[in-house]
Amino acid sequence: YRMKVPHKVSIGFLFISALSASLGYLTYQQLTAIIAPLHGDIPKGIEELRRTVTLDDLAYKTRLYDEILTQSARNYAFTKAQRWKQRYAAFEAELDAVIKRVMETGDQRDQAIFASIQTANDALVQMERHALGLVDTGDGQKAIDILDSDAYWREKWKYDAGIRDYYYKRDKQRH
């Protein structure tokens, strides 16, 4: 039995169509598997990276602003120049805003770390404000004594320990 040419063409066409459909389906499945991370994992990773960079920036500012407050309070006690008191007031508000933002942005561990930093900061600000007030009333030496006291430096150590804890946590997450 000999097949006619139109039948051969039809069977060949059906065979090529079936093969093309199968290859098309397999290609579709592979592309779907390749594209899936673009819709899920990669955006989540980018968002986590953005959050981490933001937290690292806020931690840096927390350390920087604390140093500015300490330096401003000490400079005011020694020089009695109003610019140091004004600088202190400006950065006190900045530091409070930064710590608040970390508390809103960070995970539970970050929040616990920055709660300890906030506690130490509250104690430091109370002592620094007291020292600023003493300078205003003409008792710069008592102000210096407060800023050099063991109690003051214990709170500074607690503050710095919180910052170190944050960076230790971050280093552990990277490795």
PDB file of C-alpha atoms in Angstrom:
ATOM      1  CA  TYR A   1       0.000   0.000   0.000  1.00  0.00           C
ATOM      2  CA  ARG A   2       1.445   3.296  -1.119  1.00  0.00           C
ATOM      3  CA  MET A   3       0.559   6.503   0.607  1.00  0.00           C
ATOM      4  CA  LYS A   4      -0.321   9.429  -1.523  1.00  0.00           C
ATOM      5  CA  VAL A   5       1.685  12.605  -1.306  1.00  0.00           C
ATOM      6  CA  PRO A   6      -1.078  14.698   0.297  1.00  0.00           C
ATOM      7  CA  HIS A   7      -1.379  12.074   3.051  1.00  0.00           C
ATOM      8  CA  LYS A   8       2.369  12.079   3.586  1.00  0.00           C
ATOM      9  CA  VAL A   9       2.372  15.848   3.803  1.00  0.00           C
ATOM     10  CA  SER A  10      -0.545  15.763   6.241  1.00  0.00           C
ATOM     11  CA  ILE A  11       1.141  13.149   8.470  1.00  0.00           C
ATOM     12  CA  GLY A  12       4.423  15.070   8.294  1.00  0.00           C
ATOM     13  CA  PHE A  13       2.630  18.272   9.181  1.00  0.00           C
ATOM     14  CA  LEU A  14       0.903  16.558  12.151  1.00  0.00           C
ATOM     15  CA  PHE A  15       4.208  15.104  13.306  1.00  0.00           C
ATOM     16  CA  ILE A  16       6.008  18.468  13.074  1.00  0.00           C
ATOM     17  CA  SER A  17       3.055  20.198  14.778  1.00  0.00           C
ATOM     18  CA  ALA A  18       3.086  17.681  17.650  1.00  0.00           C
ATOM     19  CA  LEU A  19       6.855  18.009  18.003  1.00  0.00           C
ATOM     20  CA  SER A  20       6.628  21.828  17.944  1.00  0.00           C
ATOM     21  CA  ALA A  21       3.813  21.818  20.504  1.00  0.00           C
ATOM     22  CA  SER A  22       5.813  19.529  22.807  1.00  0.00           C
ATOM     23  CA  LEU A  23       8.948  21.654  22.495  1.00  0.00           C
ATOM     24  CA  GLY A  24       6.881  24.807  22.987  1.00  0.00           C
ATOM     25  CA  TYR A  25       5.338  23.405  26.170  1.00  0.00           C
ATOM     26  CA  LEU A  26       8.741  22.335  27.553  1.00  0.00           C
ATOM     27  CA  THR A  27      10.202  25.744  26.698  1.00  0.00           C
ATOM     28  CA  TYR A  28       7.256  27.453  28.397  1.00  0.00           C
ATOM     29  CA  GLN A  29       7.795  25.347  31.539  1.00  0.00           C
ATOM     30  CA  GLN A  30      11.501  26.211  31.641  1.00  0.00           C
ATOM     31  CA  LEU A  31      10.891  29.913  31.097  1.00  0.00           C
ATOM     32  CA  THR A  32       8.258  29.900  33.838  1.00  0.00           C
ATOM     33  CA  ALA A  33      10.783  28.304  36.212  1.00  0.00           C
ATOM     34  CA  ILE A  34      13.429  30.863  35.231  1.00  0.00           C
ATOM     35  CA  ILE A  35      11.081  33.835  35.554  1.00  0.00           C
ATOM     36  CA  ALA A  36       9.549  32.809  38.899  1.00  0.00           C
ATOM     37  CA  PRO A  37      12.413  34.270  40.980  1.00  0.00           C
ATOM     38  CA  LEU A  38      12.044  37.565  39.127  1.00  0.00           C
ATOM     39  CA  HIS A  39       8.539  37.871  40.529  1.00  0.00           C
ATOM     40  CA  GLY A  40       9.204  36.571  44.029  1.00  0.00           C
ATOM     41  CA  ASP A  41      12.695  36.027  45.369  1.00  0.00           C
ATOM     42  CA  ILE A  42      14.509  38.906  43.677  1.00  0.00           C
ATOM     43  CA  PRO A  43      12.041  41.646  44.744  1.00  0.00           C
ATOM     44  CA  LYS A  44      12.069  40.245  48.301  1.00  0.00           C
ATOM     45  CA  GLY A  45      15.871  40.236  48.267  1.00  0.00           C
ATOM     46  CA  ILE A  46      16.002  43.790  46.968  1.00  0.00           C
ATOM     47  CA  GLU A  47      13.540  44.939  49.617  1.00  0.00           C
ATOM     48  CA  GLU A  48      15.563  43.204  52.356  1.00  0.00           C
ATOM     49  CA  LEU A  49      18.745  44.813  51.038  1.00  0.00           C
ATOM     50  CA  ARG A  50      17.049  48.230  51.020  1.00  0.00           C
ATOM     51  CA  ARG A  51      15.869  47.724  54.620  1.00  0.00           C
ATOM     52  CA  THR A  52      19.330  46.599  55.718  1.00  0.00           C
ATOM     53  CA  VAL A  53      21.082  49.547  54.065  1.00  0.00           C
ATOM     54  CA  THR A  54      18.577  51.899  55.699  1.00  0.00           C
ATOM     55  CA  LEU A  55      19.185  50.342  59.118  1.00  0.00           C
ATOM     56  CA  ASP A  56      22.961  50.488  58.667  1.00  0.00           C
ATOM     57  CA  ASP A  57      22.687  54.172  57.752  1.00  0.00           C
ATOM     58  CA  LEU A  58      20.505  54.829  60.796  1.00  0.00           C
ATOM     59  CA  ALA A  59      22.943  52.955  63.063  1.00  0.00           C
ATOM     60  CA  TYR A  60      25.779  55.076  61.676  1.00  0.00           C
ATOM     61  CA  LYS A  61      23.781  58.255  62.338  1.00  0.00           C
ATOM     62  CA  THR A  62      22.969  57.036  65.846  1.00  0.00           C
ATOM     63  CA  ARG A  63      26.664  56.776  66.609  1.00  0.00           C
ATOM     64  CA  LEU A  64      27.530  60.059  64.839  1.00  0.00           C
ATOM     65  CA  TYR A  65      24.790  62.125  66.478  1.00  0.00           C
ATOM     66  CA  ASP A  66      25.691  60.787  69.919  1.00  0.00           C
ATOM     67  CA  GLU A  67      29.268  61.929  69.379  1.00  0.00           C
ATOM     68  CA  ILE A  68      28.044  65.336  68.233  1.00  0.00           C
ATOM     69  CA  LEU A  69      25.896  65.680  71.367  1.00  0.00           C
ATOM     70  CA  THR A  70      28.778  64.681  73.638  1.00  0.00           C
ATOM     71  CA  GLN A  71      31.186  67.038  71.884  1.00  0.00           C
ATOM     72  CA  SER A  72      28.672  69.907  71.905  1.00  0.00           C
ATOM     73  CA  ALA A  73      27.881  69.520  75.609  1.00  0.00           C
ATOM     74  CA  ARG A  74      31.571  69.358  76.506  1.00  0.00           C
ATOM     75  CA  ASN A  75      32.470  72.307  74.271  1.00  0.00           C
ATOM     76  CA  TYR A  76      29.672  74.368  75.797  1.00  0.00           C
ATOM     77  CA  ALA A  77      30.887  73.516  79.292  1.00  0.00           C
ATOM     78  CA  PHE A  78      34.432  74.569  78.430  1.00  0.00           C
ATOM     79  CA  THR A  79      33.781  77.605  76.196  1.00  0.00           C
ATOM     80  CA  LYS A  80      30.298  78.774  77.195  1.00  0.00           C
ATOM     81  CA  ALA A  81      29.774  79.693  73.521  1.00  0.00           C
ATOM     82  CA  GLN A  82      26.057  79.561  72.643  1.00  0.00           C
ATOM     83  CA  ARG A  83      26.669  77.917  69.260  1.00  0.00           C
ATOM     84  CA  TRP A  84      27.521  74.675  71.079  1.00  0.00           C
ATOM     85  CA  LYS A  85      24.265  74.725  73.021  1.00  0.00           C
ATOM     86  CA  GLN A  86      22.338  75.449  69.811  1.00  0.00           C
ATOM     87  CA  ARG A  87      24.139  72.637  68.015  1.00  0.00           C
ATOM     88  CA  TYR A  88      23.301  70.323  70.903  1.00  0.00           C
ATOM     89  CA  ALA A  89      19.597  71.205  70.658  1.00  0.00           C
ATOM     90  CA  ALA A  90      19.518  70.640  66.894  1.00  0.00           C
ATOM     91  CA  PHE A  91      21.167  67.215  67.017  1.00  0.00           C
ATOM     92  CA  GLU A  92      19.258  66.038  70.084  1.00  0.00           C
ATOM     93  CA  ALA A  93      16.075  66.163  67.988  1.00  0.00           C
ATOM     94  CA  GLU A  94      17.859  64.459  65.065  1.00  0.00           C
ATOM     95  CA  LEU A  95      19.052  61.602  67.273  1.00  0.00           C
ATOM     96  CA  ASP A  96      15.586  61.053  68.715  1.00  0.00           C
ATOM     97  CA  ALA A  97      14.143  60.888  65.190  1.00  0.00           C
ATOM     98  CA  VAL A  98      16.779  58.384  64.055  1.00  0.00           C
ATOM     99  CA  ILE A  99      16.221  56.053  67.010  1.00  0.00           C
ATOM    100  CA  LYS A 100      12.449  56.253  66.491  1.00  0.00           C
ATOM    101  CA  ARG A 101      12.879  55.342  62.813  1.00  0.00           C
ATOM    102  CA  VAL A 102      15.015  52.301  63.671  1.00  0.00           C
ATOM    103  CA  MET A 103      12.329  51.170  66.102  1.00  0.00           C
ATOM    104  CA  GLU A 104       9.772  51.386  63.264  1.00  0.00           C
ATOM    105  CA  THR A 105      11.979  49.786  60.594  1.00  0.00           C
ATOM    106  CA  GLY A 106      13.962  47.077  62.363  1.00  0.00           C
ATOM    107  CA  ASP A 107      13.027  43.553  63.305  1.00  0.00           C
ATOM    108  CA  GLN A 108      12.448  42.474  66.915  1.00  0.00           C
ATOM    109  CA  ARG A 109      16.162  42.065  67.617  1.00  0.00           C
ATOM    110  CA  ASP A 110      16.928  45.517  66.172  1.00  0.00           C
ATOM    111  CA  GLN A 111      14.131  46.985  68.277  1.00  0.00           C
ATOM    112  CA  ALA A 112      15.517  45.364  71.432  1.00  0.00           C
ATOM    113  CA  ILE A 113      19.031  46.630  70.683  1.00  0.00           C
ATOM    114  CA  PHE A 114      17.847  50.162  69.976  1.00  0.00           C
ATOM    115  CA  ALA A 115      15.568  50.138  73.027  1.00  0.00           C
ATOM    116  CA  SER A 116      18.724  49.659  75.114  1.00  0.00           C
ATOM    117  CA  ILE A 117      20.408  52.454  73.166  1.00  0.00           C
ATOM    118  CA  GLN A 118      17.369  54.683  73.775  1.00  0.00           C
ATOM    119  CA  THR A 119      17.522  53.963  77.508  1.00  0.00           C
ATOM    120  CA  ALA A 120      21.211  54.894  77.652  1.00  0.00           C
ATOM    121  CA  ASN A 121      20.549  57.947  75.477  1.00  0.00           C
ATOM    122  CA  ASP A 122      17.768  59.128  77.794  1.00  0.00           C
ATOM    123  CA  ALA A 123      20.167  58.955  80.754  1.00  0.00           C
ATOM    124  CA  LEU A 124      22.915  60.740  78.798  1.00  0.00           C
ATOM    125  CA  VAL A 125      20.581  63.501  77.611  1.00  0.00           C
ATOM    126  CA  GLN A 126      19.349  64.042  81.156  1.00  0.00           C
ATOM    127  CA  MET A 127      22.935  64.466  82.405  1.00  0.00           C
ATOM    128  CA  GLU A 128      23.922  66.616  79.420  1.00  0.00           C
ATOM    129  CA  ARG A 129      20.906  68.899  79.829  1.00  0.00           C
ATOM    130  CA  HIS A 130      21.720  69.246  83.520  1.00  0.00           C
ATOM    131  CA  ALA A 131      25.300  70.156  82.570  1.00  0.00           C
ATOM    132  CA  LEU A 132      24.064  72.698  80.007  1.00  0.00           C
ATOM    133  CA  GLY A 133      21.843  74.250  82.676  1.00  0.00           C
ATOM    134  CA  LEU A 134      24.775  74.492  85.069  1.00  0.00           C
ATOM    135  CA  VAL A 135      26.794  76.336  82.428  1.00  0.00           C
ATOM    136  CA  ASP A 136      23.853  78.720  81.963  1.00  0.00           C
ATOM    137  CA  THR A 137      23.908  79.504  85.685  1.00  0.00           C
ATOM    138  CA  GLY A 138      27.657  80.076  85.666  1.00  0.00           C
ATOM    139  CA  ASP A 139      28.817  76.763  87.125  1.00  0.00           C
ATOM    140  CA  GLY A 140      30.835  75.364  84.245  1.00  0.00           C
ATOM    141  CA  GLN A 141      33.056  73.275  86.529  1.00  0.00           C
ATOM    142  CA  LYS A 142      30.099  71.287  87.893  1.00  0.00           C
ATOM    143  CA  ALA A 143      28.980  70.764  84.305  1.00  0.00           C
ATOM    144  CA  ILE A 144      32.417  69.398  83.404  1.00  0.00           C
ATOM    145  CA  ASP A 145      32.344  67.176  86.492  1.00  0.00           C
ATOM    146  CA  ILE A 146      29.032  65.664  85.336  1.00  0.00           C
ATOM    147  CA  LEU A 147      30.339  65.053  81.825  1.00  0.00           C
ATOM    148  CA  ASP A 148      33.483  63.421  83.233  1.00  0.00           C
ATOM    149  CA  SER A 149      31.686  61.366  85.893  1.00  0.00           C
ATOM    150  CA  ASP A 150      31.741  57.573  86.101  1.00  0.00           C
ATOM    151  CA  ALA A 151      27.927  57.553  85.824  1.00  0.00           C
ATOM    152  CA  TYR A 152      28.103  59.473  82.551  1.00  0.00           C
ATOM    153  CA  TRP A 153      30.758  57.203  81.065  1.00  0.00           C
ATOM    154  CA  ARG A 154      28.866  54.062  82.162  1.00  0.00           C
ATOM    155  CA  GLU A 155      25.900  55.244  80.105  1.00  0.00           C
ATOM    156  CA  LYS A 156      28.222  56.049  77.190  1.00  0.00           C
ATOM    157  CA  TRP A 157      29.567  52.485  77.431  1.00  0.00           C
ATOM    158  CA  LYS A 158      25.994  51.078  77.430  1.00  0.00           C
ATOM    159  CA  TYR A 159      25.156  53.208  74.409  1.00  0.00           C
ATOM    160  CA  ASP A 160      28.261  52.048  72.548  1.00  0.00           C
ATOM    161  CA  ALA A 161      27.576  48.435  73.558  1.00  0.00           C
ATOM    162  CA  GLY A 162      24.179  48.683  71.875  1.00  0.00           C
ATOM    163  CA  ILE A 163      25.774  49.942  68.669  1.00  0.00           C
ATOM    164  CA  ARG A 164      28.343  47.140  68.837  1.00  0.00           C
ATOM    165  CA  ASP A 165      25.530  44.603  69.350  1.00  0.00           C
ATOM    166  CA  TYR A 166      23.779  45.872  66.240  1.00  0.00           C
ATOM    167  CA  TYR A 167      26.907  45.549  64.090  1.00  0.00           C
ATOM    168  CA  TYR A 168      27.674  42.125  65.578  1.00  0.00           C
ATOM    169  CA  LYS A 169      24.153  40.992  64.639  1.00  0.00           C
ATOM    170  CA  ARG A 170      24.635  42.342  61.112  1.00  0.00           C
ATOM    171  CA  ASP A 171      27.976  40.576  60.703  1.00  0.00           C
ATOM    172  CA  LYS A 172      26.404  37.275  61.796  1.00  0.00           C
ATOM    173  CA  GLN A 173      23.600  37.704  59.250  1.00  0.00           C
ATOM    174  CA  ARG A 174      26.118  38.141  56.428  1.00  0.00           C
ATOM    175  CA  HIS A 175      27.998  34.950  57.222  1.00  0.00           C
TER     176      HIS A 175
END
